[in-house]
CSV table of C-alpha atoms in Angstrom, one decimal:
chain,number,residue,atom,x,y,z
A,1201,MET,CA,0.0,0.0,0.0
A,1202,GLU,CA,1.4,3.4,-1.0
A,1203,LYS,CA,2.2,5.6,1.9
A,1204,LYS,CA,0.5,9.0,1.9
A,1205,THR,CA,1.1,12.2,3.8
A,1206,ASN,CA,-0.7,12.4,7.2
A,1207,VAL,CA,-2.1,15.9,6.8
A,1208,LYS,CA,-3.0,16.3,10.4
A,1209,LEU,CA,0.4,15.3,11.7
A,1210,VAL,CA,2.3,17.3,9.1
A,1211,THR,CA,0.2,20.3,10.1
A,1212,VAL,CA,1.1,19.7,13.7
A,1213,GLY,CA,4.8,19.6,12.6
A,1214,VAL,CA,4.4,22.9,10.9
A,1215,PHE,CA,2.9,24.3,14.1
A,1216,ILE,CA,5.8,22.9,16.1
A,1217,ALA,CA,8.3,24.5,13.7
A,1218,THR,CA,6.4,27.8,14.1
A,1219,PHE,CA,6.5,27.3,17.9
A,1220,MET,CA,10.2,26.7,17.9
A,1221,THR,CA,11.1,29.8,15.8
A,1222,ALA,CA,8.6,32.0,17.8
A,1223,ILE,CA,9.8,30.9,21.2
A,1224,GLU,CA,13.3,31.7,20.0
A,1225,GLY,CA,12.3,35.3,19.4
A,1226,THR,CA,10.5,35.8,22.6
A,1227,ILE,CA,13.2,34.3,24.8
A,1228,VAL,CA,16.0,36.3,23.1
A,1229,THR,CA,14.2,39.6,23.4
A,1230,THR,CA,13.4,38.9,27.1
A,1231,ALA,CA,17.0,37.9,27.9
A,1232,MET,CA,18.7,40.6,25.7
A,1233,PRO,CA,19.0,43.3,28.4
A,1234,THR,CA,20.7,40.8,30.7
A,1235,ILE,CA,23.0,39.5,27.9
A,1236,VAL,CA,23.9,43.1,27.0
A,1237,GLY,CA,24.6,43.9,30.6
A,1238,LEU,CA,26.8,40.9,31.1
A,1239,LEU,CA,28.7,41.0,27.8
A,1240,HIS,CA,28.9,44.8,27.7
A,1241,GLY,CA,27.6,45.3,24.2
A,1242,MET,CA,24.7,47.8,24.1
A,1243,GLU,CA,26.5,49.5,21.2
A,1244,ILE,CA,26.4,46.3,19.1
A,1245,MET,CA,23.3,44.8,20.6
A,1246,ASN,CA,21.4,45.2,17.3
A,1247,TRP,CA,23.8,42.8,15.6
A,1248,VAL,CA,22.4,39.9,17.6
A,1249,PHE,CA,19.1,40.6,15.9
A,1250,SER,CA,20.4,41.9,12.6
A,1251,ILE,CA,22.8,39.1,11.8
A,1252,TYR,CA,20.0,36.6,12.3
A,1253,LEU,CA,17.7,38.5,10.0
A,1254,LEU,CA,20.4,39.2,7.5
A,1255,THR,CA,21.4,35.6,7.0
A,1256,ASN,CA,17.7,34.6,7.1
A,1257,ALA,CA,16.9,37.1,4.3
A,1258,MET,CA,19.8,36.2,2.1
A,1259,ILE,CA,19.0,32.5,2.1
A,1260,THR,CA,15.2,32.4,2.1
A,1261,PRO,CA,14.5,32.8,-1.7
A,1262,ILE,CA,17.2,30.1,-2.4
A,1263,TYR,CA,15.6,27.7,0.0
A,1264,VAL,CA,12.1,28.1,-1.4
A,1265,LYS,CA,13.3,27.8,-5.0
A,1266,LEU,CA,15.2,24.7,-4.0
A,1267,ALA,CA,12.1,23.4,-2.3
A,1268,ASP,CA,10.2,23.8,-5.6
A,1269,LYS,CA,12.8,21.5,-7.3
A,1270,VAL,CA,13.7,18.8,-4.8
A,1271,GLY,CA,10.7,19.0,-2.5
A,1272,ARG,CA,9.6,20.7,0.7
A,1273,LYS,CA,10.6,18.0,3.1
A,1274,PRO,CA,14.4,17.8,2.4
A,1275,VAL,CA,14.8,21.5,2.4
A,1276,PHE,CA,12.7,21.9,5.5
A,1277,VAL,CA,14.6,19.2,7.4
A,1278,MET,CA,17.9,20.7,6.4
A,1279,GLY,CA,16.8,24.1,7.7
A,1280,ILE,CA,15.8,22.5,11.0
A,1281,VAL,CA,19.2,20.8,11.3
A,1282,ILE,CA,21.1,24.0,10.7
A,1283,PHE,CA,18.9,25.9,13.1
A,1284,VAL,CA,19.5,23.4,15.9
A,1285,ILE,CA,23.2,23.5,15.3
A,1286,GLY,CA,23.1,27.3,15.4
A,1287,SER,CA,21.0,27.3,18.6
A,1288,THR,CA,23.6,24.9,20.3
A,1289,LEU,CA,26.4,27.3,19.3
A,1290,CYS,CA,24.5,30.3,20.7
A,1291,GLY,CA,24.1,28.4,24.0
A,1292,LEU,CA,27.8,27.8,24.1
A,1293,SER,CA,28.8,31.4,23.4
A,1294,ASN,CA,30.8,33.3,26.0
A,1295,SER,CA,31.2,36.6,24.2
A,1296,MET,CA,29.1,39.0,22.1
A,1297,LEU,CA,31.2,38.2,19.0
A,1298,THR,CA,30.6,34.4,19.2
A,1299,LEU,CA,27.0,34.9,20.0
A,1300,ILE,CA,26.6,37.1,16.9
A,1301,ILE,CA,28.3,34.5,14.7
A,1302,SER,CA,26.2,31.7,16.1
A,1303,ARG,CA,23.0,33.8,15.5
A,1304,GLY,CA,24.1,34.1,11.9
A,1305,ILE,CA,24.2,30.3,11.6
A,1306,GLN,CA,20.9,30.1,13.3
A,1307,GLY,CA,19.5,32.5,10.8
A,1308,VAL,CA,20.7,30.4,7.9
A,1309,GLY,CA,18.6,27.5,9.2
A,1310,ALA,CA,15.6,29.8,10.0
A,1311,GLY,CA,15.6,31.0,6.4
A,1312,ALA,CA,14.0,27.6,5.4
A,1313,ILE,CA,11.6,27.2,8.3
A,1314,MET,CA,8.9,29.8,8.1
A,1315,PRO,CA,8.6,30.3,4.3
A,1316,VAL,CA,8.5,26.5,3.7
A,1317,CYS,CA,6.0,26.2,6.6
A,1318,LEU,CA,3.7,28.6,4.8
A,1319,THR,CA,4.3,26.9,1.5
A,1320,ILE,CA,3.4,23.5,3.0
A,1321,ILE,CA,0.1,25.0,4.3
A,1322,ALA,CA,-0.6,26.4,0.9
A,1323,ASP,CA,0.1,22.9,-0.6
A,1324,LEU,CA,-2.1,21.0,1.8
A,1325,TYR,CA,-5.1,23.3,2.0
A,1326,ASP,CA,-7.3,25.2,-0.4
A,1327,LEU,CA,-7.9,28.9,-0.1
A,1328,GLU,CA,-11.0,28.6,2.0
A,1329,LYS,CA,-9.3,26.5,4.6
A,1330,ARG,CA,-5.9,28.1,4.3
A,1331,ALA,CA,-6.7,31.3,6.3
A,1332,LYS,CA,-8.2,29.1,9.1
A,1333,VAL,CA,-5.0,27.0,9.3
A,1334,LEU,CA,-2.9,30.1,9.3
A,1335,GLY,CA,-5.0,31.3,12.2
A,1336,LEU,CA,-4.2,28.0,14.0
A,1337,ASN,CA,-0.5,28.5,13.1
A,1338,SER,CA,-0.7,31.9,14.7
A,1339,ALA,CA,-2.1,30.1,17.8
A,1340,ALA,CA,1.0,28.0,18.0
A,1341,TRP,CA,3.0,31.2,17.7
A,1342,GLY,CA,0.8,32.8,20.4
A,1343,ILE,CA,1.2,29.8,22.8
A,1344,SER,CA,5.0,29.9,22.4
A,1345,SER,CA,4.9,33.7,23.1
A,1346,VAL,CA,3.2,33.1,26.4
A,1347,PHE,CA,5.6,30.4,27.6
A,1348,GLY,CA,8.6,32.1,26.0
A,1349,PRO,CA,8.8,35.2,28.2
A,1350,LEU,CA,8.0,33.2,31.3
A,1351,LEU,CA,10.5,30.5,30.6
A,1352,GLY,CA,13.1,32.9,29.3
A,1353,GLY,CA,12.8,35.1,32.3
A,1354,PHE,CA,12.9,32.2,34.7
A,1355,ILE,CA,16.0,30.7,33.0
A,1356,VAL,CA,17.8,34.1,33.1
A,1357,ASP,CA,16.9,34.8,36.7
A,1358,ALA,CA,17.5,31.3,38.1
A,1359,PHE,CA,20.3,29.9,35.8
A,1360,SER,CA,22.1,31.5,32.9
A,1361,TRP,CA,21.0,33.2,29.6
A,1362,HIS,CA,23.1,30.5,27.8
A,1363,TRP,CA,20.3,28.0,28.5
A,1364,ILE,CA,17.7,29.9,26.6
A,1365,PHE,CA,19.0,28.6,23.3
A,1366,PHE,CA,19.3,24.9,24.2
A,1367,ILE,CA,15.5,24.6,24.4
A,1368,ASN,CA,15.5,24.4,20.6
A,1369,VAL,CA,17.5,21.2,20.5
A,1370,PRO,CA,14.9,18.7,21.7
A,1371,ILE,CA,12.1,20.5,19.8
A,1372,GLY,CA,14.1,20.4,16.6
A,1373,ILE,CA,15.0,16.7,17.0
A,1374,GLY,CA,11.3,15.8,17.6
A,1375,LEU,CA,10.3,17.9,14.6
A,1376,ILE,CA,12.7,16.1,12.3
A,1377,PHE,CA,11.4,12.7,13.3
A,1378,LEU,CA,7.8,13.8,12.8
A,1379,MET,CA,8.4,15.2,9.3
A,1380,GLN,CA,10.5,12.4,8.1
A,1381,HIS,CA,7.9,9.7,9.0
A,1382,TYR,CA,4.6,11.4,8.1
A,1383,PHE,CA,5.4,13.9,5.3
A,1384,VAL,CA,5.3,12.1,1.9
A,1385,GLU,CA,6.0,14.1,-1.3
A,1386,GLU,CA,5.6,13.2,-5.0
A,1387,ARG,CA,8.5,13.7,-7.4
A,1388,ARG,CA,8.4,17.2,-8.9
A,1389,SER,CA,8.3,17.8,-12.7
A,1390,THR,CA,10.5,20.9,-12.3
A,1391,GLN,CA,13.6,18.9,-11.3
A,1392,HIS,CA,15.0,18.9,-14.8
A,1393,LYS,CA,15.4,22.7,-14.9
A,1394,LYS,CA,18.8,24.1,-13.9
A,1395,MET,CA,19.0,26.0,-10.6
A,1396,ASP,CA,19.4,29.8,-11.3
A,1397,LEU,CA,22.8,30.0,-9.5
A,1398,ALA,CA,23.7,33.3,-11.1
A,1399,GLY,CA,20.4,34.9,-10.1
A,1400,SER,CA,20.7,33.4,-6.6
A,1401,LEU,CA,24.2,34.8,-6.1
A,1402,ALA,CA,23.2,38.2,-7.4
A,1403,LEU,CA,20.2,38.3,-5.1
A,1404,MET,CA,22.3,37.4,-2.1
A,1405,LEU,CA,24.7,40.2,-2.9
A,1406,VAL,CA,21.8,42.7,-3.2
A,1407,LEU,CA,20.5,41.7,0.2
A,1408,LEU,CA,23.9,41.5,1.8
A,1409,SER,CA,25.0,44.9,0.7
A,1410,LEU,CA,21.6,46.5,1.5
A,1411,LEU,CA,21.1,45.1,4.9
A,1412,LEU,CA,24.8,45.4,5.9
A,1413,GLY,CA,24.7,49.0,4.8
A,1414,PHE,CA,21.8,49.7,7.1
A,1415,GLN,CA,23.4,47.9,10.0
A,1416,LEU,CA,26.6,49.9,9.6
A,1417,LEU,CA,24.6,53.0,9.3
A,1418,GLY,CA,23.2,52.2,12.7
A,1419,ASP,CA,26.6,51.6,14.1
A,1420,ASP,CA,28.8,54.3,12.5
A,1421,GLY,CA,26.5,56.8,10.8
A,1422,LEU,CA,26.6,57.8,7.2
A,1423,THR,CA,30.2,57.0,6.5
A,1424,LEU,CA,32.0,56.4,3.1
A,1425,LYS,CA,31.7,52.6,3.8
A,1426,VAL,CA,27.9,52.9,4.1
A,1427,TRP,CA,27.7,55.0,0.8
A,1428,LEU,CA,29.8,52.3,-1.0
A,1429,LEU,CA,27.5,49.5,0.3
A,1430,PHE,CA,24.4,51.3,-0.9
A,1431,ALA,CA,26.0,52.0,-4.3
A,1432,ALA,CA,27.0,48.3,-4.5
A,1433,THR,CA,23.3,47.5,-3.7
A,1434,LEU,CA,22.2,49.4,-6.8
A,1435,GLY,CA,24.8,47.8,-9.0
A,1436,PHE,CA,23.9,44.3,-7.8
A,1437,LEU,CA,20.2,45.0,-8.3
A,1438,VAL,CA,20.8,46.0,-11.9
A,1439,LEU,CA,22.9,42.8,-12.4
A,1440,PHE,CA,20.1,40.7,-10.7
A,1441,ILE,CA,17.4,42.1,-13.0
A,1442,LYS,CA,19.5,41.4,-16.1
A,1443,VAL,CA,20.2,37.9,-15.0
A,1444,GLU,CA,16.6,37.1,-14.2
A,1445,GLN,CA,15.4,38.4,-17.5
A,1446,THR,CA,17.3,35.7,-19.3
A,1447,ALA,CA,17.1,32.9,-16.8
A,1448,ALA,CA,15.2,29.7,-17.7
A,1449,ASP,CA,13.9,29.2,-14.2
A,1450,PRO,CA,14.5,32.5,-12.3
A,1451,VAL,CA,14.8,32.5,-8.6
A,1452,ILE,CA,12.2,35.3,-8.5
A,1453,ASN,CA,9.9,35.7,-11.5
A,1454,LEU,CA,10.1,39.5,-12.3
A,1455,LYS,CA,6.6,39.3,-13.8
A,1456,LEU,CA,5.3,39.1,-10.3
A,1457,PHE,CA,6.1,42.8,-9.9
A,1458,ASN,CA,3.6,43.7,-12.6
A,1459,ASN,CA,1.0,42.5,-10.2
A,1460,ARG,CA,0.0,45.7,-8.3
A,1461,ALA,CA,-1.8,43.8,-5.5
A,1462,PHE,CA,1.1,41.5,-4.9
A,1463,VAL,CA,3.6,44.4,-4.7
A,1464,LEU,CA,1.4,46.5,-2.3
A,1465,PHE,CA,0.5,43.6,0.0
A,1466,ASN,CA,4.2,42.8,0.4
A,1467,ALA,CA,5.2,46.4,0.9
A,1468,VAL,CA,2.7,46.7,3.7
A,1469,ALA,CA,4.0,43.5,5.2
A,1470,ALA,CA,7.5,45.0,5.2
A,1471,LEU,CA,6.4,48.2,6.9
A,1472,ILE,CA,4.5,46.6,9.7
A,1473,SER,CA,7.1,43.9,10.3
A,1474,GLY,CA,9.7,46.7,10.7
A,1475,PHE,CA,7.5,48.3,13.3
A,1476,LEU,CA,7.1,45.0,15.0
A,1477,MET,CA,10.8,45.0,15.8
A,1478,GLY,CA,10.3,48.2,17.7
A,1479,ILE,CA,7.8,46.3,19.8
A,1480,ASP,CA,9.7,43.1,20.3
A,1481,VAL,CA,13.1,44.7,21.1
A,1482,TYR,CA,12.2,47.8,23.0
A,1483,ILE,CA,9.1,47.0,25.1
A,1484,PRO,CA,11.1,44.5,27.3
A,1485,MET,CA,13.8,47.2,27.5
A,1486,TRP,CA,11.1,49.7,28.6
A,1487,MET,CA,10.0,47.3,31.3
A,1488,GLN,CA,13.4,46.5,32.6
A,1489,GLY,CA,15.3,49.8,32.0
A,1490,VAL,CA,12.5,52.4,32.7
A,1491,LEU,CA,10.3,50.5,35.2
A,1492,GLY,CA,13.0,48.3,36.8
A,1493,LYS,CA,11.1,45.1,36.3
A,1494,SER,CA,12.7,41.6,36.2
A,1495,ALA,CA,13.5,39.8,32.9
A,1496,ALA,CA,10.4,37.6,33.4
A,1497,ILE,CA,8.1,40.5,33.7
A,1498,GLY,CA,9.8,42.3,30.9
A,1499,GLY,CA,8.9,39.5,28.5
A,1500,LEU,CA,5.5,38.7,30.0
A,1501,VAL,CA,4.1,42.1,29.1
A,1502,LEU,CA,4.2,41.0,25.4
A,1503,ALA,CA,2.1,37.9,26.1
A,1504,PRO,CA,-1.3,39.6,25.3
A,1505,LEU,CA,0.0,40.6,21.9
A,1506,SER,CA,0.7,37.0,21.0
A,1507,ILE,CA,-2.6,35.7,22.4
A,1508,VAL,CA,-4.8,38.3,20.8
A,1509,TRP,CA,-2.8,38.0,17.6
A,1510,MET,CA,-4.3,34.5,17.4
A,1511,LEU,CA,-7.8,36.0,17.7
A,1512,GLY,CA,-7.0,38.5,15.0
A,1513,SER,CA,-5.9,35.8,12.7
A,1514,PHE,CA,-9.1,33.8,13.2
A,1515,LEU,CA,-11.1,36.9,12.5
A,1516,ALA,CA,-9.1,37.6,9.4
A,1517,GLY,CA,-9.7,34.1,8.1
A,1518,ARG,CA,-13.4,34.5,8.6
A,1519,TRP,CA,-13.7,38.0,7.2
A,1520,LEU,CA,-11.6,37.4,4.2
A,1521,ALA,CA,-14.2,34.9,3.0
A,1522,LYS,CA,-16.9,37.6,3.3
A,1523,MET,CA,-15.5,41.0,2.6
A,1524,ALA,CA,-12.8,42.8,0.7
A,1525,ALA,CA,-9.2,42.0,1.7
A,1526,LYS,CA,-8.4,45.7,1.4
A,1527,LYS,CA,-10.9,46.5,4.2
A,1528,VAL,CA,-9.6,43.8,6.5
A,1529,LEU,CA,-6.0,45.1,6.0
A,1530,LEU,CA,-6.9,48.7,6.6
A,1531,LEU,CA,-8.8,47.8,9.8
A,1532,GLY,CA,-5.8,46.0,11.1
A,1533,LEU,CA,-3.5,48.9,10.3
A,1534,VAL,CA,-5.7,51.4,12.0
A,1535,ILE,CA,-5.9,49.3,15.1
A,1536,ILE,CA,-2.1,49.0,15.2
A,1537,LEU,CA,-1.9,52.8,14.9
A,1538,ALA,CA,-4.4,53.2,17.7
A,1539,GLY,CA,-2.2,51.1,20.0
A,1540,THR,CA,0.8,53.1,19.1
A,1541,GLY,CA,-1.0,56.3,19.8
A,1542,LEU,CA,-1.8,55.0,23.2
A,1543,ILE,CA,1.7,54.1,24.0
A,1544,LEU,CA,2.8,57.6,23.1
A,1545,VAL,CA,0.6,59.2,25.7
A,1546,LEU,CA,1.6,56.9,28.5
A,1547,PRO,CA,3.7,58.6,31.2
A,1548,GLN,CA,7.0,57.3,32.4
A,1549,SER,CA,5.3,56.0,35.6
A,1550,ALA,CA,2.7,54.0,33.6
A,1551,SER,CA,1.7,50.8,35.3
A,1552,PHE,CA,2.6,47.3,34.0
A,1553,TRP,CA,-1.1,46.7,33.2
A,1554,ALA,CA,-1.3,49.6,30.8
A,1555,PHE,CA,1.2,47.8,28.6
A,1556,PHE,CA,-1.1,44.8,28.7
A,1557,LEU,CA,-3.8,46.9,27.1
A,1558,VAL,CA,-1.5,48.3,24.5
A,1559,ALA,CA,-0.1,44.9,23.6
A,1560,SER,CA,-3.7,43.5,23.2
A,1561,ILE,CA,-4.6,46.3,20.8
A,1562,TRP,CA,-1.4,45.7,18.8
A,1563,GLY,CA,-2.2,41.9,18.8
A,1564,ILE,CA,-5.6,42.2,17.2
A,1565,GLY,CA,-4.3,44.6,14.6
A,1566,TYR,CA,-1.3,42.4,13.7
A,1567,GLY,CA,-3.5,39.3,13.6
A,1568,LEU,CA,-5.7,41.0,11.0
A,1569,ALA,CA,-3.0,42.7,9.0
A,1570,MET,CA,-0.3,40.0,8.9
A,1571,THR,CA,-2.7,37.2,8.0
A,1572,THR,CA,-4.2,39.2,5.2
A,1573,THR,CA,-0.9,40.1,3.6
A,1574,THR,CA,0.2,36.4,3.7
A,1575,VAL,CA,-3.0,35.0,2.3
A,1576,GLU,CA,-3.5,37.7,-0.3
A,1577,SER,CA,0.2,37.5,-1.4
A,1578,GLN,CA,-0.5,33.8,-2.2
A,1579,ASN,CA,-3.9,34.4,-3.6
A,1580,SER,CA,-2.8,37.1,-6.0
A,1581,VAL,CA,-0.5,34.8,-8.0
A,1582,ALA,CA,-0.9,31.6,-10.1
A,1583,PRO,CA,-0.8,28.3,-8.2
A,1584,ALA,CA,2.6,27.5,-9.7
A,1585,GLU,CA,4.0,30.7,-8.2
A,1586,ILE,CA,2.7,30.2,-4.6
A,1587,GLY,CA,6.1,29.0,-3.3
A,1588,VAL,CA,8.0,32.0,-4.7
A,1589,ALA,CA,5.2,34.3,-3.6
A,1590,THR,CA,5.4,33.0,-0.1
A,1591,SER,CA,9.2,33.3,-0.1
A,1592,PHE,CA,9.0,36.9,-1.2
A,1593,ASN,CA,6.4,37.7,1.4
A,1594,THR,CA,8.7,36.3,4.1
A,1595,LEU,CA,11.7,38.1,2.5
A,1596,SER,CA,9.7,41.4,2.6
A,1597,ARG,CA,9.0,41.0,6.3
A,1598,THR,CA,12.7,40.2,7.0
A,1599,ILE,CA,14.0,43.1,5.0
A,1600,GLY,CA,11.6,45.4,6.9
A,1601,GLN,CA,12.7,44.0,10.2
A,1602,THR,CA,16.4,44.2,9.4
A,1603,ILE,CA,16.3,47.8,8.2
A,1604,MET,CA,14.1,49.1,11.0
A,1605,VAL,CA,16.0,47.4,13.8
A,1606,SER,CA,19.0,49.4,12.6
A,1607,VAL,CA,17.0,52.6,12.1
A,1608,PHE,CA,15.4,52.3,15.5
A,1609,GLY,CA,18.8,51.7,17.0
A,1610,ILE,CA,20.1,55.0,15.4
A,1611,ILE,CA,17.1,56.9,16.8
A,1612,LEU,CA,17.5,55.5,20.3
A,1613,ASN,CA,21.2,55.9,20.5
A,1614,THR,CA,21.1,59.4,19.1
A,1615,GLU,CA,18.4,60.5,21.6
A,1616,ILE,CA,20.3,58.9,24.5
A,1617,ALA,CA,23.6,60.5,23.5
A,1618,ARG,CA,21.9,63.9,23.2
A,1619,HIS,CA,20.6,63.7,26.8
A,1620,LEU,CA,23.8,62.2,28.2
A,1621,LYS,CA,25.8,65.2,26.9
A,1622,THR,CA,24.0,67.4,29.4
A,1623,MET,CA,24.8,65.1,32.3
A,1624,THR,CA,28.1,64.6,34.1
A,1625,VAL,CA,28.2,60.9,33.7
A,1626,LYS,CA,31.8,59.5,33.4
A,1627,ASP,CA,30.9,55.8,33.1
A,1628,PRO,CA,30.6,54.9,29.4
A,1629,ASP,CA,28.9,51.6,30.4
A,1630,ILE,CA,26.2,53.3,32.4
A,1631,MET,CA,23.3,52.5,30.0
A,1632,ASN,CA,24.3,48.9,29.8
A,1633,LYS,CA,24.1,48.7,33.6
A,1634,LEU,CA,20.7,50.5,33.7
A,1635,ILE,CA,18.9,48.0,31.4
A,1636,ASN,CA,20.2,45.0,33.2
A,1637,PRO,CA,18.0,44.5,36.3
A,1638,GLN,CA,20.8,42.7,38.1
A,1639,THR,CA,23.2,45.8,37.8
A,1640,ALA,CA,20.7,48.7,37.8
A,1641,GLN,CA,20.4,48.6,41.6
A,1642,LEU,CA,24.1,49.4,41.8
A,1643,ILE,CA,23.6,52.8,40.3
A,1644,GLU,CA,23.1,55.7,42.8
A,1645,THR,CA,19.4,56.3,43.2
A,1646,ASN,CA,19.1,59.9,41.9
A,1647,LEU,CA,21.3,59.1,38.9
A,1648,ARG,CA,19.3,55.9,38.2
A,1649,GLN,CA,16.1,57.9,38.1
A,1650,ALA,CA,17.6,60.5,35.7
A,1651,LEU,CA,18.9,57.7,33.4
A,1652,ARG,CA,15.5,56.1,33.3
A,1653,GLY,CA,14.1,59.4,32.1
A,1654,VAL,CA,16.7,59.5,29.4
A,1655,LEU,CA,15.8,56.0,28.3
A,1656,PHE,CA,12.1,56.8,28.4
A,1657,SER,CA,12.7,59.8,26.1
A,1658,GLY,CA,14.6,57.6,23.6
A,1659,LEU,CA,12.0,54.9,23.5
A,1660,HIS,CA,9.2,57.5,23.1
A,1661,THR,CA,11.1,58.8,20.1
A,1662,VAL,CA,11.3,55.3,18.6
A,1663,TYR,CA,7.6,54.8,18.8
A,1664,LEU,CA,6.9,58.3,17.4
A,1665,SER,CA,8.9,57.4,14.4
A,1666,GLY,CA,7.0,54.2,14.1
A,1667,VAL,CA,3.8,56.2,13.5
A,1668,GLY,CA,5.3,57.2,10.1
A,1669,LEU,CA,5.7,53.5,9.1
A,1670,LEU,CA,2.1,52.8,10.0
A,1671,VAL,CA,0.8,55.8,8.1
A,1672,ALA,CA,2.8,54.8,5.1
A,1673,GLY,CA,1.3,51.3,5.3
A,1674,ILE,CA,-2.3,52.8,5.4
A,1675,ILE,CA,-1.6,54.9,2.3
A,1676,LEU,CA,-0.2,51.9,0.4
A,1677,ALA,CA,-3.2,49.8,1.5
A,1678,TYR,CA,-5.6,52.4,0.0
A,1679,GLY,CA,-3.7,51.9,-3.3
A,1680,ILE,CA,-4.8,48.3,-3.6
A,1681,SER,CA,-7.1,47.9,-6.5
A,1682,GLN,CA,-10.7,46.8,-5.7
A,1683,LYS,CA,-10.6,44.2,-8.4
A,1684,SER,CA,-8.0,42.3,-6.3
A,1685,ASP,CA,-10.6,42.0,-3.6
A,1686,ARG,CA,-13.4,39.5,-3.3
A,1687,LEU,CA,-16.3,42.0,-2.8
């Protein structure tokens, strides 16, 4: 008897993979203030996030195109293996440099996980069921985001931050076993086509020079090196376009960019994903640096965002079957903007529970908006292009995150430096000490209160700049043609 895919168990495997990557993000953001304080690296803190996103972005289109040729399972399993190896190396790191390198390896593995997860869902379910399954997938993400901050905070407080990465190892091993035994694929007819190696290399160079340029911009300002990287980006982009125009099986079909709806949905996804980095990275810092909360509490405050995101995804799945996708997306964006407006009016002494309310508002908005951009990116292309479309949607999100984590870092560091110039603080490591709950209490009381005001001002500026991203997203969403909608 021919063995067939166990759809239910494979779907569970996809949820587990989502859980693993999501819990990675929530644990790292929760532990980052402690890591920065112990490894003395606030100035290069963004690299821990950026290198992960950079390697992720560079490899994602290659993985998905490879998955179209050799199958989803081998590429997916390979990504899990690399991710587990990277996680192990992160756990063994004893310096900021080794942690950054290990996060880069982790990102190479992660580049296969989420886009192939979404592609598998698209393969297994028709459009009507797909949005519902994506909602369940968001539920797995939400569950992990509840346990992640609690577990991450507990591990940091009771043991060592090194252990937050080792949690991925048993999850990854179990996932590999599950997918190997219950996911059965047919041979693909596209295997005879040659891999677009030239296009893949050109695309990787475009992404490397672009994202590295933004990261160095965040570290050093607008230097000659940054200008050269941006110039190289334009050169590599021209090369990539020329290569793809003549490729037999291009890594990204340029005809997709003639599809207005596809372009706009992905542009919105990039913008709101960029703003999401401002939430994930800086809300825990607000909790620990401004309010003096523990690492566990710093992460727990984001739990409502994850839980309510799940609700928003379910609503998006239901509403997309009944109303225009454009309307669902705009509603989600307006709700996210409302939450951001609320955080801008919160005083420095705002209670922990106020952030629960803001996180809940953000969650419902992101559940609606992110699910809509994913489903409609897939729905706006031909079935044969779903894999590439999903890859590009993931890539758009990653590019938005990588650019904005650098831009937000520039904004925060500039604002902090401006305030510190007016203060007679001789310790160059003082802000690292402030955001680590274990060392903040060692700072003299009056100075600690003043420094908390400095950090509050910097974070307030970050979220004020985030309003611009959301407004831009709303403007782009208005530009989506009605004929791309259902009603």
